[in-house]
Amino acid sequence: MENHTLLRAAGYTLLASLLFAGMGVAVRYASAELPTAVVVFLRNLFGLLALLPWLVGNGGGVQALKTRRLGAHLFRVASGLTAMYCFFYALANLHLAEAVILNYSSPLFIALFALLWLGERASARVMTAIVIGFVGVGLIVKPGSGVWSPAAIAGVGAGVLTALAMVGIRNLSATEPTRRIVFYFSFFATLASAVPMIYHWQTPSAPVFIAMVLAGIGATLAQLLLTKSYSLVPAAQVGPYTYASVIFAAGFGWLLWGEIPDPMSFAGAALIIIAGIMTLRGRQPSPVGNA
């Protein structure tokens, strides 16, 4: 029975990873036509619309959404939404797999923030993982080779800000149910990302519009699948499967754009994945993501 449950959880996680990589493809495709601000708004809008049936279906009405921790929710929104802007900019300007793996460096920063900010003691294993992971990040962004580009900075920034958002979620989860956390992020992220549309709105073509609808729905389904997966088994057992997104992204990047990361990027990705798995084995990350 336990093996069957683990297989189900792994299946949910792998499907979520495929959907996240597919969202990256849609964002990359849309970014060739639209500015990042518009892409972020459309992803949030369609993600919120896709969430509504789940929110309504769980019952409880408006009462279930009332909170006394609006400030903590807004911190999570600010960090998560800024991470999304950084990630989508990186997706538009880096190789697909490189942008995805830099975003997946967030477990390293979570461990670092827990050590420096929350005062948690880190084991030698976690400290080793942090060092390994940052070496991997350096191999991908290559700061000494003249390619320390805005896109590379944005990719690293996405990992840092996603980690901040996850720390915020961890803080909120002590008193707030998943449904409330997801609603406040989706609602306020959509509202906040709508403001720049006053200046940056561009009407998407039909294919790009469809791509962004699919991106919003796919990302929402992926979040729900991860939530289900983490409810079945401990995070340490299924967390490593989320790195399948990097493999899917590399495959999509090669098939659709002929992208082949250089050897240093391959080595960096391997180190980040190893380090991420090491930190995930020692921690309990939240399944509620930003992408």
PDB file of N, CA and C in Angstrom, residues 98-186:
ATOM      1  N   GLU A  98      18.032  26.549 -18.910  1.00  0.00           N
ATOM      2  CA  GLU A  98      18.828  27.371 -17.999  1.00  0.00           C
ATOM      3  C   GLU A  98      17.936  28.235 -17.113  1.00  0.00           C
ATOM      4  N   ALA A  99      16.907  28.830 -17.709  1.00  0.00           N
ATOM      5  CA  ALA A  99      15.976  29.654 -16.923  1.00  0.00           C
ATOM      6  C   ALA A  99      15.273  28.810 -15.866  1.00  0.00           C
ATOM      7  N   VAL A 100      14.852  27.607 -16.251  1.00  0.00           N
ATOM      8  CA  VAL A 100      14.127  26.732 -15.320  1.00  0.00           C
ATOM      9  C   VAL A 100      15.026  26.290 -14.169  1.00  0.00           C
ATOM     10  N   ILE A 101      16.261  25.892 -14.479  1.00  0.00           N
ATOM     11  CA  ILE A 101      17.130  25.394 -13.407  1.00  0.00           C
ATOM     12  C   ILE A 101      17.530  26.512 -12.453  1.00  0.00           C
ATOM     13  N   LEU A 102      17.708  27.739 -12.955  1.00  0.00           N
ATOM     14  CA  LEU A 102      18.014  28.854 -12.057  1.00  0.00           C
ATOM     15  C   LEU A 102      16.838  29.121 -11.118  1.00  0.00           C
ATOM     16  N   ASN A 103      15.624  29.006 -11.628  1.00  0.00           N
ATOM     17  CA  ASN A 103      14.444  29.162 -10.773  1.00  0.00           C
ATOM     18  C   ASN A 103      14.380  28.052  -9.722  1.00  0.00           C
ATOM     19  N   TYR A 104      14.842  26.861 -10.104  1.00  0.00           N
ATOM     20  CA  TYR A 104      14.820  25.724  -9.187  1.00  0.00           C
ATOM     21  C   TYR A 104      15.993  25.733  -8.202  1.00  0.00           C
ATOM     22  N   SER A 105      16.778  26.814  -8.217  1.00  0.00           N
ATOM     23  CA  SER A 105      17.820  26.955  -7.193  1.00  0.00           C
ATOM     24  C   SER A 105      17.230  27.443  -5.872  1.00  0.00           C
ATOM     25  N   SER A 106      15.924  27.704  -5.851  1.00  0.00           N
ATOM     26  CA  SER A 106      15.283  28.274  -4.657  1.00  0.00           C
ATOM     27  C   SER A 106      15.488  27.457  -3.377  1.00  0.00           C
ATOM     28  N   PRO A 107      15.517  26.105  -3.409  1.00  0.00           N
ATOM     29  CA  PRO A 107      15.745  25.381  -2.151  1.00  0.00           C
ATOM     30  C   PRO A 107      17.058  25.762  -1.471  1.00  0.00           C
ATOM     31  N   LEU A 108      18.070  26.121  -2.274  1.00  0.00           N
ATOM     32  CA  LEU A 108      19.348  26.539  -1.693  1.00  0.00           C
ATOM     33  C   LEU A 108      19.179  27.832  -0.905  1.00  0.00           C
ATOM     34  N   PHE A 109      18.444  28.768  -1.492  1.00  0.00           N
ATOM     35  CA  PHE A 109      18.232  30.052  -0.829  1.00  0.00           C
ATOM     36  C   PHE A 109      17.297  29.908   0.375  1.00  0.00           C
ATOM     37  N   ILE A 110      16.342  28.969   0.289  1.00  0.00           N
ATOM     38  CA  ILE A 110      15.468  28.711   1.439  1.00  0.00           C
ATOM     39  C   ILE A 110      16.311  28.258   2.631  1.00  0.00           C
ATOM     40  N   ALA A 111      17.231  27.331   2.366  1.00  0.00           N
ATOM     41  CA  ALA A 111      18.104  26.843   3.434  1.00  0.00           C
ATOM     42  C   ALA A 111      18.967  27.975   3.981  1.00  0.00           C
ATOM     43  N   LEU A 112      19.457  28.841   3.085  1.00  0.00           N
ATOM     44  CA  LEU A 112      20.298  29.959   3.515  1.00  0.00           C
ATOM     45  C   LEU A 112      19.494  30.962   4.340  1.00  0.00           C
ATOM     46  N   PHE A 113      18.278  31.285   3.898  1.00  0.00           N
ATOM     47  CA  PHE A 113      17.425  32.217   4.642  1.00  0.00           C
ATOM     48  C   PHE A 113      17.057  31.649   6.010  1.00  0.00           C
ATOM     49  N   ALA A 114      16.794  30.341   6.043  1.00  0.00           N
ATOM     50  CA  ALA A 114      16.451  29.708   7.321  1.00  0.00           C
ATOM     51  C   ALA A 114      17.613  29.820   8.304  1.00  0.00           C
ATOM     52  N   LEU A 115      18.827  29.741   7.759  1.00  0.00           N
ATOM     53  CA  LEU A 115      20.021  29.839   8.594  1.00  0.00           C
ATOM     54  C   LEU A 115      20.250  31.276   9.069  1.00  0.00           C
ATOM     55  N   LEU A 116      20.170  32.239   8.137  1.00  0.00           N
ATOM     56  CA  LEU A 116      20.512  33.629   8.448  1.00  0.00           C
ATOM     57  C   LEU A 116      19.352  34.412   9.048  1.00  0.00           C
ATOM     58  N   TRP A 117      18.127  34.138   8.575  1.00  0.00           N
ATOM     59  CA  TRP A 117      16.965  34.943   8.941  1.00  0.00           C
ATOM     60  C   TRP A 117      16.198  34.334  10.112  1.00  0.00           C
ATOM     61  N   LEU A 118      15.896  33.031   9.987  1.00  0.00           N
ATOM     62  CA  LEU A 118      15.089  32.375  11.015  1.00  0.00           C
ATOM     63  C   LEU A 118      15.930  31.814  12.159  1.00  0.00           C
ATOM     64  N   GLY A 119      17.258  31.833  11.977  1.00  0.00           N
ATOM     65  CA  GLY A 119      18.135  31.356  13.039  1.00  0.00           C
ATOM     66  C   GLY A 119      18.144  29.848  13.200  1.00  0.00           C
ATOM     67  N   GLU A 120      17.703  29.109  12.183  1.00  0.00           N
ATOM     68  CA  GLU A 120      17.694  27.652  12.264  1.00  0.00           C
ATOM     69  C   GLU A 120      19.115  27.108  12.114  1.00  0.00           C
ATOM     70  N   ARG A 121      19.394  26.057  12.822  1.00  0.00           N
ATOM     71  CA  ARG A 121      20.698  25.413  12.707  1.00  0.00           C
ATOM     72  C   ARG A 121      20.720  24.551  11.455  1.00  0.00           C
ATOM     73  N   ALA A 122      21.797  24.654  10.698  1.00  0.00           N
ATOM     74  CA  ALA A 122      21.934  23.870   9.469  1.00  0.00           C
ATOM     75  C   ALA A 122      22.954  22.760   9.684  1.00  0.00           C
ATOM     76  N   SER A 123      22.617  21.570   9.214  1.00  0.00           N
ATOM     77  CA  SER A 123      23.540  20.451   9.325  1.00  0.00           C
ATOM     78  C   SER A 123      24.690  20.631   8.336  1.00  0.00           C
ATOM     79  N   ALA A 124      25.745  19.853   8.539  1.00  0.00           N
ATOM     80  CA  ALA A 124      26.884  19.897   7.618  1.00  0.00           C
ATOM     81  C   ALA A 124      26.432  19.521   6.209  1.00  0.00           C
ATOM     82  N   ARG A 125      25.458  18.620   6.128  1.00  0.00           N
ATOM     83  CA  ARG A 125      24.946  18.200   4.820  1.00  0.00           C
ATOM     84  C   ARG A 125      24.289  19.365   4.091  1.00  0.00           C
ATOM     85  N   VAL A 126      23.474  20.135   4.802  1.00  0.00           N
ATOM     86  CA  VAL A 126      22.798  21.272   4.177  1.00  0.00           C
ATOM     87  C   VAL A 126      23.805  22.346   3.786  1.00  0.00           C
ATOM     88  N   MET A 127      24.782  22.621   4.642  1.00  0.00           N
ATOM     89  CA  MET A 127      25.804  23.614   4.320  1.00  0.00           C
ATOM     90  C   MET A 127      26.602  23.193   3.088  1.00  0.00           C
ATOM     91  N   THR A 128      26.917  21.909   3.004  1.00  0.00           N
ATOM     92  CA  THR A 128      27.621  21.396   1.827  1.00  0.00           C
ATOM     93  C   THR A 128      26.764  21.564   0.579  1.00  0.00           C
ATOM     94  N   ALA A 129      25.470  21.284   0.723  1.00  0.00           N
ATOM     95  CA  ALA A 129      24.549  21.424  -0.408  1.00  0.00           C
ATOM     96  C   ALA A 129      24.487  22.870  -0.893  1.00  0.00           C
ATOM     97  N   ILE A 130      24.475  23.822   0.037  1.00  0.00           N
ATOM     98  CA  ILE A 130      24.428  25.236  -0.340  1.00  0.00           C
ATOM     99  C   ILE A 130      25.657  25.607  -1.163  1.00  0.00           C
ATOM    100  N   VAL A 131      26.833  25.166  -0.711  1.00  0.00           N
ATOM    101  CA  VAL A 131      28.074  25.471  -1.438  1.00  0.00           C
ATOM    102  C   VAL A 131      28.049  24.832  -2.825  1.00  0.00           C
ATOM    103  N   ILE A 132      27.662  23.559  -2.894  1.00  0.00           N
ATOM    104  CA  ILE A 132      27.591  22.861  -4.181  1.00  0.00           C
ATOM    105  C   ILE A 132      26.623  23.573  -5.118  1.00  0.00           C
ATOM    106  N   GLY A 133      25.473  23.949  -4.590  1.00  0.00           N
ATOM    107  CA  GLY A 133      24.456  24.601  -5.413  1.00  0.00           C
ATOM    108  C   GLY A 133      24.915  25.931  -5.969  1.00  0.00           C
ATOM    109  N   PHE A 134      25.606  26.716  -5.154  1.00  0.00           N
ATOM    110  CA  PHE A 134      26.063  28.023  -5.636  1.00  0.00           C
ATOM    111  C   PHE A 134      27.183  27.881  -6.664  1.00  0.00           C
ATOM    112  N   VAL A 135      27.985  26.839  -6.547  1.00  0.00           N
ATOM    113  CA  VAL A 135      28.962  26.550  -7.604  1.00  0.00           C
ATOM    114  C   VAL A 135      28.222  26.250  -8.911  1.00  0.00           C
ATOM    115  N   GLY A 136      27.138  25.477  -8.805  1.00  0.00           N
ATOM    116  CA  GLY A 136      26.329  25.171  -9.984  1.00  0.00           C
ATOM    117  C   GLY A 136      25.729  26.407 -10.619  1.00  0.00           C
ATOM    118  N   VAL A 137      25.207  27.317  -9.779  1.00  0.00           N
ATOM    119  CA  VAL A 137      24.656  28.577 -10.295  1.00  0.00           C
ATOM    120  C   VAL A 137      25.737  29.356 -11.031  1.00  0.00           C
ATOM    121  N   GLY A 138      26.943  29.396 -10.455  1.00  0.00           N
ATOM    122  CA  GLY A 138      28.045  30.105 -11.091  1.00  0.00           C
ATOM    123  C   GLY A 138      28.411  29.524 -12.441  1.00  0.00           C
ATOM    124  N   LEU A 139      28.354  28.201 -12.572  1.00  0.00           N
ATOM    125  CA  LEU A 139      28.672  27.568 -13.852  1.00  0.00           C
ATOM    126  C   LEU A 139      27.659  27.941 -14.931  1.00  0.00           C
ATOM    127  N   ILE A 140      26.413  28.158 -14.538  1.00  0.00           N
ATOM    128  CA  ILE A 140      25.381  28.502 -15.524  1.00  0.00           C
ATOM    129  C   ILE A 140      25.452  29.972 -15.918  1.00  0.00           C
ATOM    130  N   VAL A 141      25.584  30.855 -14.944  1.00  0.00           N
ATOM    131  CA  VAL A 141      25.574  32.295 -15.265  1.00  0.00           C
ATOM    132  C   VAL A 141      26.945  32.795 -15.699  1.00  0.00           C
ATOM    133  N   LYS A 142      28.027  32.044 -15.376  1.00  0.00           N
ATOM    134  CA  LYS A 142      29.380  32.361 -15.847  1.00  0.00           C
ATOM    135  C   LYS A 142      29.739  33.828 -15.622  1.00  0.00           C
ATOM    136  N   PRO A 143      29.776  34.285 -14.385  1.00  0.00           N
ATOM    137  CA  PRO A 143      29.992  35.708 -14.115  1.00  0.00           C
ATOM    138  C   PRO A 143      31.327  36.253 -14.601  1.00  0.00           C
ATOM    139  N   GLY A 144      32.330  35.395 -14.783  1.00  0.00           N
ATOM    140  CA  GLY A 144      33.637  35.884 -15.212  1.00  0.00           C
ATOM    141  C   GLY A 144      33.858  35.845 -16.702  1.00  0.00           C
ATOM    142  N   SER A 145      32.844  35.468 -17.473  1.00  0.00           N
ATOM    143  CA  SER A 145      33.035  35.296 -18.914  1.00  0.00           C
ATOM    144  C   SER A 145      32.415  36.407 -19.737  1.00  0.00           C
ATOM    145  N   GLY A 146      31.921  37.452 -19.079  1.00  0.00           N
ATOM    146  CA  GLY A 146      31.351  38.567 -19.826  1.00  0.00           C
ATOM    147  C   GLY A 146      29.912  38.373 -20.219  1.00  0.00           C
ATOM    148  N   VAL A 147      29.255  37.309 -19.747  1.00  0.00           N
ATOM    149  CA  VAL A 147      27.857  37.069 -20.119  1.00  0.00           C
ATOM    150  C   VAL A 147      26.944  37.190 -18.899  1.00  0.00           C
ATOM    151  N   TRP A 148      27.396  37.963 -17.906  1.00  0.00           N
ATOM    152  CA  TRP A 148      26.564  38.218 -16.728  1.00  0.00           C
ATOM    153  C   TRP A 148      25.471  39.179 -17.149  1.00  0.00           C
ATOM    154  N   SER A 149      24.513  38.651 -17.872  1.00  0.00           N
ATOM    155  CA  SER A 149      23.489  39.454 -18.533  1.00  0.00           C
ATOM    156  C   SER A 149      22.333  39.761 -17.591  1.00  0.00           C
ATOM    157  N   PRO A 150      21.495  40.748 -17.953  1.00  0.00           N
ATOM    158  CA  PRO A 150      20.283  40.998 -17.162  1.00  0.00           C
ATOM    159  C   PRO A 150      19.413  39.756 -17.027  1.00  0.00           C
ATOM    160  N   ALA A 151      19.366  38.931 -18.084  1.00  0.00           N
ATOM    161  CA  ALA A 151      18.556  37.713 -18.029  1.00  0.00           C
ATOM    162  C   ALA A 151      19.106  36.733 -16.998  1.00  0.00           C
ATOM    163  N   ALA A 152      20.444  36.620 -16.930  1.00  0.00           N
ATOM    164  CA  ALA A 152      21.057  35.729 -15.940  1.00  0.00           C
ATOM    165  C   ALA A 152      20.800  36.240 -14.528  1.00  0.00           C
ATOM    166  N   ILE A 153      20.917  37.558 -14.352  1.00  0.00           N
ATOM    167  CA  ILE A 153      20.623  38.156 -13.046  1.00  0.00           C
ATOM    168  C   ILE A 153      19.163  37.900 -12.673  1.00  0.00           C
ATOM    169  N   ALA A 154      18.266  38.051 -13.658  1.00  0.00           N
ATOM    170  CA  ALA A 154      16.840  37.801 -13.410  1.00  0.00           C
ATOM    171  C   ALA A 154      16.604  36.347 -13.028  1.00  0.00           C
ATOM    172  N   GLY A 155      17.314  35.419 -13.684  1.00  0.00           N
ATOM    173  CA  GLY A 155      17.151  34.006 -13.366  1.00  0.00           C
ATOM    174  C   GLY A 155      17.540  33.695 -11.936  1.00  0.00           C
ATOM    175  N   VAL A 156      18.687  34.244 -11.505  1.00  0.00           N
ATOM    176  CA  VAL A 156      19.111  34.055 -10.118  1.00  0.00           C
ATOM    177  C   VAL A 156      18.132  34.756  -9.173  1.00  0.00           C
ATOM    178  N   GLY A 157      17.707  35.960  -9.564  1.00  0.00           N
ATOM    179  CA  GLY A 157      16.737  36.699  -8.750  1.00  0.00           C
ATOM    180  C   GLY A 157      15.447  35.926  -8.558  1.00  0.00           C
ATOM    181  N   ALA A 158      15.025  35.202  -9.602  1.00  0.00           N
ATOM    182  CA  ALA A 158      13.812  34.382  -9.489  1.00  0.00           C
ATOM    183  C   ALA A 158      13.979  33.323  -8.408  1.00  0.00           C
ATOM    184  N   GLY A 159      15.171  32.701  -8.362  1.00  0.00           N
ATOM    185  CA  GLY A 159      15.422  31.703  -7.327  1.00  0.00           C
ATOM    186  C   GLY A 159      15.405  32.301  -5.935  1.00  0.00           C
ATOM    187  N   VAL A 160      16.036  33.478  -5.779  1.00  0.00           N
ATOM    188  CA  VAL A 160      16.086  34.153  -4.478  1.00  0.00           C
ATOM    189  C   VAL A 160      14.686  34.547  -4.018  1.00  0.00           C
ATOM    190  N   LEU A 161      13.926  35.173  -4.918  1.00  0.00           N
ATOM    191  CA  LEU A 161      12.596  35.673  -4.556  1.00  0.00           C
ATOM    192  C   LEU A 161      11.598  34.536  -4.345  1.00  0.00           C
ATOM    193  N   THR A 162      11.744  33.456  -5.119  1.00  0.00           N
ATOM    194  CA  THR A 162      10.896  32.286  -4.890  1.00  0.00           C
ATOM    195  C   THR A 162      11.161  31.718  -3.500  1.00  0.00           C
ATOM    196  N   ALA A 163      12.435  31.716  -3.104  1.00  0.00           N
ATOM    197  CA  ALA A 163      12.772  31.247  -1.757  1.00  0.00           C
ATOM    198  C   ALA A 163      12.123  32.128  -0.696  1.00  0.00           C
ATOM    199  N   LEU A 164      12.155  33.452  -0.902  1.00  0.00           N
ATOM    200  CA  LEU A 164      11.493  34.359   0.037  1.00  0.00           C
ATOM    201  C   LEU A 164       9.997  34.061   0.118  1.00  0.00           C
ATOM    202  N   ALA A 165       9.387  33.818  -1.051  1.00  0.00           N
ATOM    203  CA  ALA A 165       7.960  33.501  -1.082  1.00  0.00           C
ATOM    204  C   ALA A 165       7.679  32.210  -0.325  1.00  0.00           C
ATOM    205  N   MET A 166       8.563  31.213  -0.479  1.00  0.00           N
ATOM    206  CA  MET A 166       8.370  29.938   0.202  1.00  0.00           C
ATOM    207  C   MET A 166       8.521  30.081   1.714  1.00  0.00           C
ATOM    208  N   VAL A 167       9.458  30.931   2.133  1.00  0.00           N
ATOM    209  CA  VAL A 167       9.587  31.202   3.567  1.00  0.00           C
ATOM    210  C   VAL A 167       8.311  31.867   4.074  1.00  0.00           C
ATOM    211  N   GLY A 168       7.757  32.769   3.253  1.00  0.00           N
ATOM    212  CA  GLY A 168       6.488  33.406   3.613  1.00  0.00           C
ATOM    213  C   GLY A 168       5.355  32.404   3.718  1.00  0.00           C
ATOM    214  N   ILE A 169       5.305  31.458   2.792  1.00  0.00           N
ATOM    215  CA  ILE A 169       4.276  30.414   2.825  1.00  0.00           C
ATOM    216  C   ILE A 169       4.434  29.561   4.080  1.00  0.00           C
ATOM    217  N   ARG A 170       5.682  29.251   4.391  1.00  0.00           N
ATOM    218  CA  ARG A 170       5.949  28.433   5.574  1.00  0.00           C
ATOM    219  C   ARG A 170       5.451  29.140   6.836  1.00  0.00           C
ATOM    220  N   ASN A 171       5.660  30.440   6.883  1.00  0.00           N
ATOM    221  CA  ASN A 171       5.191  31.239   8.008  1.00  0.00           C
ATOM    222  C   ASN A 171       3.662  31.265   8.052  1.00  0.00           C
ATOM    223  N   LEU A 172       3.030  31.440   6.891  1.00  0.00           N
ATOM    224  CA  LEU A 172       1.568  31.507   6.824  1.00  0.00           C
ATOM    225  C   LEU A 172       0.907  30.174   7.156  1.00  0.00           C
ATOM    226  N   SER A 173       1.551  29.079   6.746  1.00  0.00           N
ATOM    227  CA  SER A 173       0.914  27.766   6.871  1.00  0.00           C
ATOM    228  C   SER A 173       0.675  27.353   8.316  1.00  0.00           C
ATOM    229  N   ALA A 174       1.288  28.061   9.261  1.00  0.00           N
ATOM    230  CA  ALA A 174       1.056  27.751  10.677  1.00  0.00           C
ATOM    231  C   ALA A 174      -0.376  28.077  11.084  1.00  0.00           C
ATOM    232  N   THR A 175      -1.001  29.055  10.409  1.00  0.00           N
ATOM    233  CA  THR A 175      -2.364  29.468  10.781  1.00  0.00           C
ATOM    234  C   THR A 175      -3.338  29.491   9.610  1.00  0.00           C
ATOM    235  N   GLU A 176      -2.825  29.494   8.375  1.00  0.00           N
ATOM    236  CA  GLU A 176      -3.679  29.662   7.203  1.00  0.00           C
ATOM    237  C   GLU A 176      -3.768  28.370   6.388  1.00  0.00           C
ATOM    238  N   PRO A 177      -4.972  27.969   5.978  1.00  0.00           N
ATOM    239  CA  PRO A 177      -5.109  26.789   5.127  1.00  0.00           C
ATOM    240  C   PRO A 177      -4.597  27.069   3.713  1.00  0.00           C
ATOM    241  N   THR A 178      -4.265  26.005   2.991  1.00  0.00           N
ATOM    242  CA  THR A 178      -3.732  26.133   1.631  1.00  0.00           C
ATOM    243  C   THR A 178      -4.658  26.941   0.739  1.00  0.00           C
ATOM    244  N   ARG A 179      -5.962  26.688   0.868  1.00  0.00           N
ATOM    245  CA  ARG A 179      -6.938  27.378   0.019  1.00  0.00           C
ATOM    246  C   ARG A 179      -6.829  28.895   0.159  1.00  0.00           C
ATOM    247  N   ARG A 180      -6.686  29.364   1.388  1.00  0.00           N
ATOM    248  CA  ARG A 180      -6.618  30.802   1.641  1.00  0.00           C
ATOM    249  C   ARG A 180      -5.313  31.389   1.096  1.00  0.00           C
ATOM    250  N   ILE A 181      -4.209  30.672   1.292  1.00  0.00           N
ATOM    251  CA  ILE A 181      -2.911  31.138   0.795  1.00  0.00           C
ATOM    252  C   ILE A 181      -2.944  31.260  -0.723  1.00  0.00           C
ATOM    253  N   VAL A 182      -3.478  30.238  -1.387  1.00  0.00           N
ATOM    254  CA  VAL A 182      -3.551  30.236  -2.851  1.00  0.00           C
ATOM    255  C   VAL A 182      -4.450  31.356  -3.349  1.00  0.00           C
ATOM    256  N   PHE A 183      -5.596  31.557  -2.685  1.00  0.00           N
ATOM    257  CA  PHE A 183      -6.526  32.595  -3.131  1.00  0.00           C
ATOM    258  C   PHE A 183      -5.899  33.982  -3.042  1.00  0.00           C
ATOM    259  N   TYR A 184      -5.305  34.304  -1.890  1.00  0.00           N
ATOM    260  CA  TYR A 184      -4.756  35.649  -1.722  1.00  0.00           C
ATOM    261  C   TYR A 184      -3.637  35.925  -2.717  1.00  0.00           C
ATOM    262  N   PHE A 185      -2.794  34.914  -2.965  1.00  0.00           N
ATOM    263  CA  PHE A 185      -1.740  35.140  -3.962  1.00  0.00           C
ATOM    264  C   PHE A 185      -2.341  35.349  -5.346  1.00  0.00           C
ATOM    265  N   SER A 186      -3.237  34.470  -5.750  1.00  0.00           N
ATOM    266  CA  SER A 186      -3.805  34.548  -7.097  1.00  0.00           C
ATOM    267  C   SER A 186      -4.573  35.852  -7.310  1.00  0.00           C
TER     268      SER A 186
END
